[in-house]
PDB file of C-alpha atoms in Angstrom:
ATOM      1  CA  MET B1418     -27.929 -48.711  80.866  1.00 60.00           C
ATOM      2  CA  GLU B1419     -28.055 -49.575  84.560  1.00 77.00           C
ATOM      3  CA  LEU B1420     -30.791 -52.026  85.473  1.00 84.00           C
ATOM      4  CA  VAL B1421     -32.655 -51.398  88.743  1.00 86.00           C
ATOM      5  CA  ARG B1422     -34.950 -53.980  90.371  1.00 88.00           C
ATOM      6  CA  ASN B1423     -37.391 -53.641  93.230  1.00 88.00           C
ATOM      7  CA  GLU B1424     -40.411 -55.310  94.853  1.00 90.00           C
ATOM      8  CA  PHE B1425     -43.493 -53.945  96.497  1.00 88.00           C
ATOM      9  CA  ALA B1426     -46.495 -55.498  98.289  1.00 90.00           C
ATOM     10  CA  THR B1427     -49.480 -54.044 100.144  1.00 89.00           C
ATOM     11  CA  THR B1428     -53.068 -54.629 101.179  1.00 89.00           C
ATOM     12  CA  ASP B1429     -53.938 -50.920 100.853  1.00 87.00           C
ATOM     13  CA  ILE B1430     -55.608 -49.960  97.557  1.00 84.00           C
ATOM     14  CA  ASP B1431     -54.615 -46.312  98.079  1.00 84.00           C
ATOM     15  CA  GLU B1432     -50.954 -47.306  98.001  1.00 85.00           C
ATOM     16  CA  VAL B1433     -51.555 -49.225  94.765  1.00 82.00           C
ATOM     17  CA  HIS B1434     -53.220 -46.134  93.300  1.00 81.00           C
ATOM     18  CA  GLN B1435     -50.209 -44.014  94.208  1.00 80.00           C
ATOM     19  CA  VAL B1436     -47.758 -46.509  92.648  1.00 79.00           C
ATOM     20  CA  PHE B1437     -49.703 -46.727  89.406  1.00 79.00           C
ATOM     21  CA  ALA B1438     -50.322 -43.002  89.161  1.00 76.00           C
ATOM     22  CA  THR B1439     -46.580 -42.360  89.542  1.00 75.00           C
ATOM     23  CA  ALA B1440     -45.435 -45.107  87.193  1.00 73.00           C
ATOM     24  CA  PHE B1441     -47.926 -45.287  84.361  1.00 72.00           C
ATOM     25  CA  ALA B1442     -50.839 -42.895  84.141  1.00 69.00           C
ATOM     26  CA  ASP B1443     -52.477 -39.514  84.315  1.00 62.00           C
ATOM     27  CA  GLY B1444     -55.933 -39.035  85.757  1.00 60.00           C
ATOM     28  CA  LEU B1445     -55.970 -42.455  87.404  1.00 67.00           C
ATOM     29  CA  VAL B1446     -58.902 -43.701  89.489  1.00 70.00           C
ATOM     30  CA  THR B1447     -58.548 -47.055  91.258  1.00 75.00           C
ATOM     31  CA  GLU B1448     -60.951 -48.824  93.633  1.00 78.00           C
ATOM     32  CA  ALA B1449     -61.414 -52.261  95.115  1.00 78.00           C
ATOM     33  CA  ARG B1450     -64.806 -53.786  95.833  1.00 78.00           C
ATOM     34  CA  HIS B1451     -65.842 -52.753  99.303  1.00 77.00           C
ATOM     35  CA  GLY B1452     -65.733 -55.434 101.995  1.00 76.00           C
ATOM     36  CA  GLU B1453     -63.718 -57.961  99.986  1.00 80.00           C
ATOM     37  CA  PRO B1454     -60.143 -59.022 100.787  1.00 86.00           C
ATOM     38  CA  PHE B1455     -57.554 -57.187  98.710  1.00 85.00           C
ATOM     39  CA  ALA B1456     -53.814 -57.699  98.220  1.00 89.00           C
ATOM     40  CA  PHE B1457     -51.255 -56.539  95.701  1.00 87.00           C
ATOM     41  CA  ALA B1458     -47.656 -57.512  94.898  1.00 91.00           C
ATOM     42  CA  GLN B1459     -45.335 -56.183  92.218  1.00 90.00           C
ATOM     43  CA  THR B1460     -41.823 -56.885  90.999  1.00 89.00           C
ATOM     44  CA  VAL B1461     -40.154 -54.344  88.708  1.00 89.00           C
ATOM     45  CA  ALA B1462     -37.033 -54.162  86.559  1.00 89.00           C
ATOM     46  CA  THR B1463     -36.225 -50.946  84.720  1.00 87.00           C
ATOM     47  CA  ASP B1464     -33.313 -49.379  82.857  1.00 84.00           C
ATOM     48  CA  GLY B1465     -35.015 -46.007  82.429  1.00 79.00           C
ATOM     49  CA  VAL B1466     -36.313 -46.745  78.922  1.00 81.00           C
ATOM     50  CA  VAL B1467     -38.226 -50.023  79.385  1.00 87.00           C
ATOM     51  CA  THR B1468     -39.930 -50.997  82.637  1.00 88.00           C
ATOM     52  CA  VAL B1469     -40.964 -54.632  83.185  1.00 88.00           C
ATOM     53  CA  SER B1470     -43.631 -55.141  85.870  1.00 88.00           C
ATOM     54  CA  THR B1471     -45.048 -58.429  87.127  1.00 89.00           C
ATOM     55  CA  LEU B1472     -48.270 -57.731  89.014  1.00 88.00           C
ATOM     56  CA  ARG B1473     -50.504 -59.880  91.242  1.00 90.00           C
ATOM     57  CA  PHE B1474     -53.916 -58.672  92.425  1.00 87.00           C
ATOM     58  CA  GLN B1475     -56.183 -60.494  94.836  1.00 88.00           C
ATOM     59  CA  GLY B1476     -59.798 -59.231  94.813  1.00 85.00           C
ATOM     60  CA  HIS B1477     -62.047 -57.356  92.407  1.00 86.00           C
ATOM     61  CA  VAL B1478     -60.588 -54.066  91.109  1.00 84.00           C
ATOM     62  CA  GLN B1479     -61.815 -51.342  88.758  1.00 85.00           C
ATOM     63  CA  ALA B1480     -59.528 -48.654  87.363  1.00 82.00           C
ATOM     64  CA  ALA B1481     -59.644 -45.908  84.777  1.00 83.00           C
ATOM     65  CA  MET B1482     -57.033 -43.467  83.522  1.00 81.00           C
ATOM     66  CA  ASP B1483     -56.948 -40.476  81.221  1.00 76.00           C
ATOM     67  CA  GLY B1484     -53.833 -41.657  79.466  1.00 73.00           C
ATOM     68  CA  SER B1485     -50.655 -43.716  79.849  1.00 77.00           C
ATOM     69  CA  ARG B1486     -47.407 -41.805  79.651  1.00 75.00           C
ATOM     70  CA  ASP B1487     -45.706 -44.619  77.699  1.00 81.00           C
ATOM     71  CA  VAL B1488     -46.768 -47.357  75.310  1.00 85.00           C
ATOM     72  CA  LEU B1489     -48.013 -50.246  77.412  1.00 87.00           C
ATOM     73  CA  PHE B1490     -47.881 -53.938  76.516  1.00 89.00           C
ATOM     74  CA  THR B1491     -49.961 -55.950  78.990  1.00 88.00           C
ATOM     75  CA  ASP B1492     -50.677 -59.690  79.157  1.00 88.00           C
ATOM     76  CA  ILE B1493     -52.845 -61.512  81.674  1.00 88.00           C
ATOM     77  CA  THR B1494     -51.439 -64.867  82.755  1.00 86.00           C
ATOM     78  CA  SER B1495     -54.366 -65.812  85.057  1.00 87.00           C
ATOM     79  CA  GLY B1496     -57.656 -64.413  86.319  1.00 86.00           C
ATOM     80  CA  SER B1497     -60.535 -62.484  84.722  1.00 85.00           C
ATOM     81  CA  TYR B1498     -59.818 -59.174  82.993  1.00 86.00           C
ATOM     82  CA  ALA B1499     -61.727 -56.766  80.685  1.00 85.00           C
ATOM     83  CA  TRP B1500     -60.564 -53.498  79.123  1.00 84.00           C
ATOM     84  CA  ARG B1501     -62.131 -50.659  77.108  1.00 82.00           C
ATOM     85  CA  SER B1502     -60.418 -47.831  75.223  1.00 79.00           C
ATOM     86  CA  ARG B1503     -61.793 -45.477  72.541  1.00 71.00           C
ATOM     87  CA  GLY B1504     -64.640 -47.734  71.511  1.00 71.00           C
ATOM     88  CA  ARG B1505     -62.564 -50.908  71.545  1.00 75.00           C
ATOM     89  CA  GLN B1506     -62.675 -53.641  74.138  1.00 79.00           C
ATOM     90  CA  GLY B1507     -61.045 -56.935  74.973  1.00 79.00           C
ATOM     91  CA  ASP B1508     -60.343 -59.439  77.695  1.00 80.00           C
ATOM     92  CA  GLN B1509     -57.666 -61.769  79.036  1.00 78.00           C
ATOM     93  CA  ASP B1510     -57.639 -63.813  75.780  1.00 80.00           C
ATOM     94  CA  ARG B1511     -55.557 -61.172  74.043  1.00 79.00           C
ATOM     95  CA  SER B1512     -52.631 -59.049  75.141  1.00 84.00           C
ATOM     96  CA  LEU B1513     -53.264 -55.296  75.144  1.00 84.00           C
ATOM     97  CA  ILE B1514     -51.175 -52.716  73.301  1.00 84.00           C
ATOM     98  CA  LEU B1515     -52.062 -49.251  74.611  1.00 82.00           C
ATOM     99  CA  PRO B1516     -50.523 -46.208  72.938  1.00 79.00           C
ATOM    100  CA  ALA B1517     -49.315 -43.288  75.035  1.00 75.00           C
ATOM    101  CA  HIS B1518     -51.980 -40.731  76.019  1.00 73.00           C
ATOM    102  CA  HIS B1519     -54.889 -43.106  75.392  1.00 76.00           C
ATOM    103  CA  GLU B1520     -57.551 -43.469  78.030  1.00 79.00           C
ATOM    104  CA  LEU B1521     -58.230 -46.939  79.427  1.00 82.00           C
ATOM    105  CA  ALA B1522     -60.858 -48.516  81.692  1.00 86.00           C
ATOM    106  CA  VAL B1523     -60.277 -51.978  83.193  1.00 86.00           C
ATOM    107  CA  GLU B1524     -62.061 -54.352  85.505  1.00 88.00           C
ATOM    108  CA  PHE B1525     -60.519 -57.547  86.813  1.00 86.00           C
ATOM    109  CA  ASP B1526     -60.747 -60.305  89.432  1.00 86.00           C
ATOM    110  CA  SER B1527     -57.677 -61.799  91.116  1.00 87.00           C
ATOM    111  CA  VAL B1528     -55.318 -61.495  88.138  1.00 87.00           C
ATOM    112  CA  ARG B1529     -51.669 -62.081  87.522  1.00 89.00           C
ATOM    113  CA  SER B1530     -50.347 -59.901  84.747  1.00 87.00           C
ATOM    114  CA  VAL B1531     -47.178 -58.622  83.128  1.00 88.00           C
ATOM    115  CA  THR B1532     -46.699 -55.137  81.713  1.00 88.00           C
ATOM    116  CA  LEU B1533     -43.953 -53.568  79.621  1.00 89.00           C
ATOM    117  CA  SER B1534     -43.889 -49.810  79.711  1.00 88.00           C
ATOM    118  CA  ILE B1535     -41.814 -48.331  76.859  1.00 86.00           C
ATOM    119  CA  ASP B1536     -41.423 -44.638  76.076  1.00 80.00           C
ATOM    120  CA  ALA B1537     -43.246 -43.694  72.866  1.00 75.00           C
ATOM    121  CA  PRO B1538     -40.229 -42.277  70.951  1.00 72.00           C
ATOM    122  CA  THR B1539     -38.403 -45.568  71.466  1.00 77.00           C
ATOM    123  CA  VAL B1540     -41.353 -47.507  70.074  1.00 78.00           C
ATOM    124  CA  ALA B1541     -41.664 -45.121  67.136  1.00 72.00           C
ATOM    125  CA  ARG B1542     -37.961 -45.479  66.291  1.00 70.00           C
ATOM    126  CA  TRP B1543     -38.041 -49.244  66.379  1.00 73.00           C
ATOM    127  CA  LEU B1544     -41.276 -49.662  64.425  1.00 68.00           C
ATOM    128  CA  SER B1545     -40.339 -47.152  61.748  1.00 65.00           C
ATOM    129  CA  ARG B1546     -37.468 -49.478  60.874  1.00 64.00           C
ATOM    130  CA  TYR B1547     -39.900 -52.323  60.366  1.00 62.00           C
ATOM    131  CA  GLY B1548     -43.052 -50.754  58.989  1.00 53.00           C
ATOM    132  CA  GLY B1549     -41.701 -47.806  57.045  1.00 49.00           C
ATOM    133  CA  LEU B1550     -44.803 -45.804  57.870  1.00 45.00           C
ATOM    134  CA  PRO B1551     -44.944 -42.471  59.712  1.00 43.00           C
ATOM    135  CA  PRO B1552     -44.596 -43.869  62.452  1.00 44.00           C
ATOM    136  CA  SER B1553     -46.805 -46.918  62.903  1.00 44.00           C
ATOM    137  CA  PRO B1554     -50.118 -45.057  63.149  1.00 43.00           C
ATOM    138  CA  ALA B1555     -51.995 -48.248  63.943  1.00 45.00           C
ATOM    139  CA  LEU B1556     -50.035 -48.474  67.195  1.00 49.00           C
ATOM    140  CA  LEU B1557     -49.837 -44.782  68.085  1.00 49.00           C
ATOM    141  CA  HIS B1558     -53.464 -43.834  67.370  1.00 49.00           C
ATOM    142  CA  GLN B1559     -55.598 -46.729  68.570  1.00 51.00           C
ATOM    143  CA  ALA B1560     -55.601 -49.299  71.301  1.00 56.00           C
ATOM    144  CA  ALA B1561     -55.214 -52.813  69.874  1.00 70.00           C
ATOM    145  CA  ALA B1562     -55.507 -56.389  71.052  1.00 75.00           C
ATOM    146  CA  GLY B1563     -52.209 -58.097  70.282  1.00 75.00           C
ATOM    147  CA  SER B1564     -51.843 -61.265  68.268  1.00 79.00           C
ATOM    148  CA  ASP B1565     -50.746 -64.653  69.616  1.00 85.00           C
ATOM    149  CA  ALA B1566     -47.251 -63.830  68.291  1.00 85.00           C
ATOM    150  CA  VAL B1567     -47.159 -60.547  70.221  1.00 85.00           C
ATOM    151  CA  ARG B1568     -48.274 -62.388  73.357  1.00 87.00           C
ATOM    152  CA  ALA B1569     -45.576 -65.042  72.853  1.00 89.00           C
ATOM    153  CA  ALA B1570     -42.904 -62.379  72.383  1.00 89.00           C
ATOM    154  CA  LEU B1571     -44.085 -60.503  75.499  1.00 89.00           C
ATOM    155  CA  ARG B1572     -44.068 -63.674  77.604  1.00 89.00           C
ATOM    156  CA  PHE B1573     -40.613 -64.581  76.326  1.00 90.00           C
ATOM    157  CA  TYR B1574     -39.409 -61.117  77.408  1.00 90.00           C
ATOM    158  CA  ILE B1575     -40.934 -61.650  80.842  1.00 88.00           C
ATOM    159  CA  ASP B1576     -39.445 -65.129  81.192  1.00 89.00           C
ATOM    160  CA  VAL B1577     -35.940 -63.724  80.646  1.00 91.00           C
ATOM    161  CA  ALA B1578     -36.386 -60.657  82.894  1.00 89.00           C
ATOM    162  CA  PRO B1579     -35.706 -62.429  86.220  1.00 88.00           C
ATOM    163  CA  THR B1580     -32.512 -64.095  84.931  1.00 89.00           C
ATOM    164  CA  GLU B1581     -28.908 -62.946  85.119  1.00 89.00           C
ATOM    165  CA  ALA B1582     -28.823 -62.649  81.326  1.00 90.00           C
ATOM    166  CA  PHE B1583     -31.291 -59.766  81.540  1.00 89.00           C
ATOM    167  CA  GLU B1584     -28.565 -57.633  83.116  1.00 88.00           C
ATOM    168  CA  SER B1585     -26.959 -57.442  79.660  1.00 88.00           C
ATOM    169  CA  GLU B1586     -27.988 -54.449  77.602  1.00 85.00           C
ATOM    170  CA  LEU B1587     -27.422 -56.520  74.485  1.00 85.00           C
ATOM    171  CA  VAL B1588     -29.906 -59.177  75.644  1.00 90.00           C
ATOM    172  CA  ARG B1589     -32.538 -56.542  76.506  1.00 88.00           C
ATOM    173  CA  ALA B1590     -32.103 -54.921  73.074  1.00 86.00           C
ATOM    174  CA  GLY B1591     -32.531 -58.318  71.410  1.00 88.00           C
ATOM    175  CA  LEU B1592     -35.707 -59.045  73.382  1.00 89.00           C
ATOM    176  CA  LEU B1593     -37.122 -55.633  72.457  1.00 88.00           C
ATOM    177  CA  ASP B1594     -36.277 -56.318  68.825  1.00 86.00           C
ATOM    178  CA  VAL B1595     -38.303 -59.533  68.899  1.00 88.00           C
ATOM    179  CA  LEU B1596     -41.305 -57.809  70.520  1.00 88.00           C
ATOM    180  CA  MET B1597     -41.228 -54.868  68.116  1.00 84.00           C
ATOM    181  CA  SER B1598     -40.903 -57.096  65.042  1.00 82.00           C
ATOM    182  CA  MET B1599     -43.930 -59.132  66.146  1.00 84.00           C
ATOM    183  CA  THR B1600     -45.865 -55.978  66.886  1.00 81.00           C
ATOM    184  CA  ALA B1601     -45.041 -54.413  63.491  1.00 77.00           C
ATOM    185  CA  HIS B1602     -46.100 -57.622  61.738  1.00 75.00           C
ATOM    186  CA  HIS B1603     -49.364 -57.636  63.698  1.00 75.00           C
ATOM    187  CA  LEU B1604     -50.215 -53.964  63.204  1.00 69.00           C
ATOM    188  CA  LEU B1605     -49.211 -53.578  59.592  1.00 64.00           C
ATOM    189  CA  PRO B1606     -50.544 -56.723  57.855  1.00 55.00           C
ATOM    190  CA  GLU B1607     -51.986 -54.781  54.937  1.00 49.00           C
ATOM    191  CA  VAL B1608     -48.571 -53.492  53.866  1.00 48.00           C
ATOM    192  CA  THR B1609     -46.515 -56.074  51.967  1.00 47.00           C
ATOM    193  CA  THR B1610     -42.845 -56.559  52.711  1.00 49.00           C
ATOM    194  CA  ALA B1611     -41.983 -55.198  49.273  1.00 44.00           C
ATOM    195  CA  GLN B1612     -43.927 -51.970  50.011  1.00 44.00           C
ATOM    196  CA  ARG B1613     -42.292 -51.339  53.335  1.00 48.00           C
ATOM    197  CA  ARG B1614     -39.398 -48.890  53.318  1.00 51.00           C
ATOM    198  CA  GLN B1615     -36.621 -48.521  55.804  1.00 53.00           C
ATOM    199  CA  ALA B1616     -36.224 -45.144  57.475  1.00 58.00           C
ATOM    200  CA  PRO B1617     -34.047 -43.031  55.146  1.00 76.00           C
ATOM    201  CA  ALA B1618     -30.332 -43.204  55.627  1.00 81.00           C
ATOM    202  CA  ALA B1619     -30.255 -39.455  56.166  1.00 86.00           C
ATOM    203  CA  LEU B1620     -32.634 -39.753  59.100  1.00 84.00           C
ATOM    204  CA  GLN B1621     -30.550 -42.556  60.572  1.00 82.00           C
ATOM    205  CA  ARG B1622     -27.423 -40.393  60.245  1.00 88.00           C
ATOM    206  CA  ALA B1623     -29.177 -37.549  62.009  1.00 90.00           C
ATOM    207  CA  GLU B1624     -30.418 -39.783  64.806  1.00 86.00           C
ATOM    208  CA  GLU B1625     -26.924 -41.234  65.288  1.00 87.00           C
ATOM    209  CA  TYR B1626     -25.384 -37.757  65.317  1.00 91.00           C
ATOM    210  CA  LEU B1627     -27.810 -36.388  67.879  1.00 91.00           C
ATOM    211  CA  ARG B1628     -27.438 -39.428  70.136  1.00 86.00           C
ATOM    212  CA  ASP B1629     -23.634 -39.355  69.932  1.00 89.00           C
ATOM    213  CA  HIS B1630     -23.474 -35.644  70.660  1.00 90.00           C
ATOM    214  CA  ALA B1631     -26.409 -35.277  73.082  1.00 89.00           C
ATOM    215  CA  ALA B1632     -24.115 -34.191  75.929  1.00 89.00           C
ATOM    216  CA  ASP B1633     -22.431 -31.572  73.709  1.00 90.00           C
ATOM    217  CA  PRO B1634     -23.692 -28.055  72.784  1.00 89.00           C
ATOM    218  CA  VAL B1635     -25.009 -29.440  69.496  1.00 88.00           C
ATOM    219  CA  SER B1636     -27.284 -27.556  67.059  1.00 90.00           C
ATOM    220  CA  ILE B1637     -29.995 -28.788  64.761  1.00 91.00           C
ATOM    221  CA  ALA B1638     -28.069 -27.200  61.880  1.00 92.00           C
ATOM    222  CA  ALA B1639     -25.091 -29.398  62.697  1.00 92.00           C
ATOM    223  CA  ALA B1640     -27.355 -32.471  62.738  1.00 92.00           C
ATOM    224  CA  ALA B1641     -28.732 -31.452  59.327  1.00 92.00           C
ATOM    225  CA  GLU B1642     -25.204 -31.116  57.963  1.00 92.00           C
ATOM    226  CA  ALA B1643     -24.316 -34.593  59.321  1.00 92.00           C
ATOM    227  CA  ALA B1644     -27.439 -35.996  57.656  1.00 90.00           C
ATOM    228  CA  ARG B1645     -26.579 -34.133  54.389  1.00 91.00           C
ATOM    229  CA  LEU B1646     -29.907 -32.337  54.435  1.00 90.00           C
ATOM    230  CA  SER B1647     -31.101 -28.796  54.845  1.00 92.00           C
ATOM    231  CA  VAL B1648     -32.551 -27.845  58.213  1.00 91.00           C
ATOM    232  CA  ARG B1649     -36.008 -27.839  56.698  1.00 91.00           C
ATOM    233  CA  GLY B1650     -35.405 -31.192  55.048  1.00 90.00           C
ATOM    234  CA  LEU B1651     -34.312 -32.646  58.353  1.00 90.00           C
ATOM    235  CA  GLN B1652     -37.415 -31.311  60.100  1.00 90.00           C
ATOM    236  CA  GLU B1653     -39.593 -32.853  57.418  1.00 87.00           C
ATOM    237  CA  GLN B1654     -37.907 -36.244  57.793  1.00 85.00           C
ATOM    238  CA  PHE B1655     -38.365 -36.257  61.579  1.00 84.00           C
ATOM    239  CA  GLN B1656     -41.996 -35.239  61.315  1.00 80.00           C
ATOM    240  CA  ARG B1657     -42.758 -37.782  58.608  1.00 75.00           C
ATOM    241  CA  TRP B1658     -41.063 -40.771  60.218  1.00 72.00           C
ATOM    242  CA  LEU B1659     -41.103 -40.050  63.937  1.00 69.00           C
ATOM    243  CA  SER B1660     -43.873 -37.452  64.315  1.00 69.00           C
ATOM    244  CA  ILE B1661     -41.504 -35.284  66.337  1.00 77.00           C
ATOM    245  CA  SER B1662     -39.221 -32.303  65.695  1.00 87.00           C
ATOM    246  CA  PRO B1663     -35.413 -32.728  65.730  1.00 90.00           C
ATOM    247  CA  ALA B1664     -35.247 -30.403  68.718  1.00 90.00           C
ATOM    248  CA  ARG B1665     -37.793 -32.456  70.669  1.00 87.00           C
ATOM    249  CA  TYR B1666     -35.963 -35.650  69.679  1.00 87.00           C
ATOM    250  CA  LEU B1667     -32.690 -34.209  71.025  1.00 90.00           C
ATOM    251  CA  ARG B1668     -34.464 -33.171  74.238  1.00 89.00           C
ATOM    252  CA  ASN B1669     -35.827 -36.725  74.677  1.00 83.00           C
ATOM    253  CA  VAL B1670     -32.358 -38.200  74.095  1.00 86.00           C
ATOM    254  CA  ARG B1671     -30.899 -35.847  76.692  1.00 89.00           C
ATOM    255  CA  LEU B1672     -33.667 -36.672  79.173  1.00 86.00           C
ATOM    256  CA  GLU B1673     -32.967 -40.368  78.574  1.00 80.00           C
ATOM    257  CA  GLY B1674     -29.276 -39.799  79.248  1.00 85.00           C
ATOM    258  CA  ALA B1675     -29.961 -37.860  82.407  1.00 88.00           C
ATOM    259  CA  ARG B1676     -32.361 -40.558  83.676  1.00 83.00           C
ATOM    260  CA  LYS B1677     -29.805 -43.311  83.058  1.00 81.00           C
ATOM    261  CA  GLU B1678     -27.250 -41.257  85.009  1.00 84.00           C
ATOM    262  CA  LEU B1679     -29.644 -40.763  87.912  1.00 84.00           C
ATOM    263  CA  PHE B1680     -30.426 -44.493  87.980  1.00 78.00           C
ATOM    264  CA  ALA B1681     -26.709 -45.345  87.910  1.00 79.00           C
ATOM    265  CA  ALA B1682     -26.000 -42.869  90.728  1.00 79.00           C
ATOM    266  CA  ARG B1683     -28.793 -44.400  92.817  1.00 74.00           C
ATOM    267  CA  ALA B1684     -27.469 -47.906  92.222  1.00 70.00           C
ATOM    268  CA  ASP B1685     -23.973 -46.817  93.255  1.00 71.00           C
ATOM    269  CA  GLY B1686     -25.204 -45.020  96.355  1.00 73.00           C
ATOM    270  CA  ARG B1687     -24.224 -41.572  95.042  1.00 79.00           C
ATOM    271  CA  SER B1688     -26.272 -38.385  95.380  1.00 78.00           C
ATOM    272  CA  PRO B1689     -25.262 -35.942  92.665  1.00 82.00           C
ATOM    273  CA  LEU B1690     -26.879 -32.499  92.455  1.00 85.00           C
ATOM    274  CA  VAL B1691     -29.744 -32.546  90.008  1.00 88.00           C
ATOM    275  CA  ARG B1692     -28.539 -29.228  88.541  1.00 88.00           C
ATOM    276  CA  ASP B1693     -25.160 -30.818  87.748  1.00 90.00           C
ATOM    277  CA  VAL B1694     -26.790 -33.759  85.925  1.00 89.00           C
ATOM    278  CA  ALA B1695     -29.072 -31.335  84.071  1.00 89.00           C
ATOM    279  CA  ALA B1696     -26.139 -29.153  82.999  1.00 91.00           C
ATOM    280  CA  LYS B1697     -24.156 -32.175  81.811  1.00 91.00           C
ATOM    281  CA  TRP B1698     -27.024 -33.049  79.479  1.00 91.00           C
ATOM    282  CA  GLY B1699     -27.519 -29.588  78.023  1.00 90.00           C
ATOM    283  CA  PHE B1700     -30.234 -28.223  80.326  1.00 92.00           C
ATOM    284  CA  THR B1701     -29.136 -24.840  81.566  1.00 88.00           C
ATOM    285  CA  HIS B1702     -32.362 -24.096  83.458  1.00 90.00           C
ATOM    286  CA  VAL B1703     -32.866 -26.707  86.216  1.00 88.00           C
ATOM    287  CA  GLY B1704     -36.535 -25.777  86.688  1.00 89.00           C
ATOM    288  CA  ARG B1705     -37.344 -26.460  83.029  1.00 89.00           C
ATOM    289  CA  PHE B1706     -35.336 -29.669  83.179  1.00 90.00           C
ATOM    290  CA  ALA B1707     -37.328 -30.841  86.169  1.00 89.00           C
ATOM    291  CA  GLY B1708     -40.587 -30.017  84.345  1.00 87.00           C
ATOM    292  CA  TYR B1709     -39.571 -31.851  81.165  1.00 86.00           C
ATOM    293  CA  TYR B1710     -38.420 -34.779  83.266  1.00 86.00           C
ATOM    294  CA  ALA B1711     -41.638 -35.011  85.237  1.00 81.00           C
ATOM    295  CA  ASP B1712     -43.702 -34.835  82.036  1.00 77.00           C
ATOM    296  CA  ALA B1713     -41.677 -37.625  80.502  1.00 72.00           C
ATOM    297  CA  TYR B1714     -41.348 -40.011  83.474  1.00 71.00           C
ATOM    298  CA  GLY B1715     -44.089 -39.047  85.927  1.00 68.00           C
ATOM    299  CA  GLU B1716     -41.695 -38.184  88.734  1.00 75.00           C
ATOM    300  CA  SER B1717     -39.107 -35.555  89.596  1.00 84.00           C
ATOM    301  CA  PRO B1718     -35.356 -36.135  89.085  1.00 87.00           C
ATOM    302  CA  SER B1719     -34.841 -36.116  92.842  1.00 86.00           C
ATOM    303  CA  ALA B1720     -37.527 -38.788  93.211  1.00 82.00           C
ATOM    304  CA  THR B1721     -35.608 -40.996  90.759  1.00 80.00           C
ATOM    305  CA  LEU B1722     -32.537 -40.579  92.925  1.00 78.00           C
ATOM    306  CA  GLY B1723     -34.459 -41.422  96.069  1.00 73.00           C
ATOM    307  CA  ARG B1724     -36.388 -44.466  94.776  1.00 58.00           C
TER     308      ARG B1724
END
C-alpha cells in the first residue's frame, strides 16, 4: 500500500469545515467563537485504509456531525476537550472510540489531538479475530471512552507515524495489530479468553479467496466452494462474524484495491482514466463505481487522483 503524506494550515474556519467534511463526516457543522483568534494545522499520512491525522487548533471551536464514515480513534494530547454521542460523554482524560455512522458533538479550546480513521470493515475483520463476537458490537454500536491501554497504543502508533519505519506496510500492520488487540481487550472484558472463538477457518478461507481474486471475475459461489461451504452457509458466516454480505465484502475489497491504485498513481505522477481503474477492479459501470467510492471515502475517484 502506497503511503501518502501531506500538511495543511489555515486561519479560515470554513476551510477547516471543508477538510473535515471531506475526510471524516456527514452532516458536519463547525464554528469558531466569534471575535477570537483562530488557527488550524494538520499533518496527515494515509495508505487508503488507515489515515493518521495530527491536528492543532488555536481558539474555541464547536462542532457536530451526523456520523463518521469510518471508525475514529481520537486522543487529546493538550488543551480542553468535551464530547457527547448517543447519551455518552467524555473529555480529554480518555481517548474516544467512535463507530462509523455515529453522531458526535464536541467542544474544545486550543487543543492538540491525534486521530486514526479506519474503515469499519477493516476494524470488524481485526476485532473478530480477537473477540470472536459478531463483530465487536460494543465497538460498532456505541461510542466508548478508551482505556489507558488503548490510549497508549494510539500514542505509540502516532509516535511511529512520522518516522521512516512507517513507510513499511509490515510496520503499519503491526501497529494496527497492537491497537486492535488493546481495543478488543478494553471492549470485551466480560468475555473470558477461554470463551472467545477465532473466526471460523471457513470464513478465513473465503476472505482470503475473495481478496486474492478481487481483480478477477469471481463469483460468490466460487468463494463458497473455496471455503467448503454452501452459498447460504457462506452468507450466514459473513453476516454472523462481519455483519456484511459476501458480495458487499467483495465490493469493499475491490474499492480498497482501486483506492490504493489511485493513490499509487498520484504518488507516481500518473493520471490513469478512472474508468480503466474501475474496470480493472471489476466495476463495469463507472458511474456506480464513482457512487460506491464516494460513499466509502467521502470523495470522488478523480478527487483522490488530484489530491
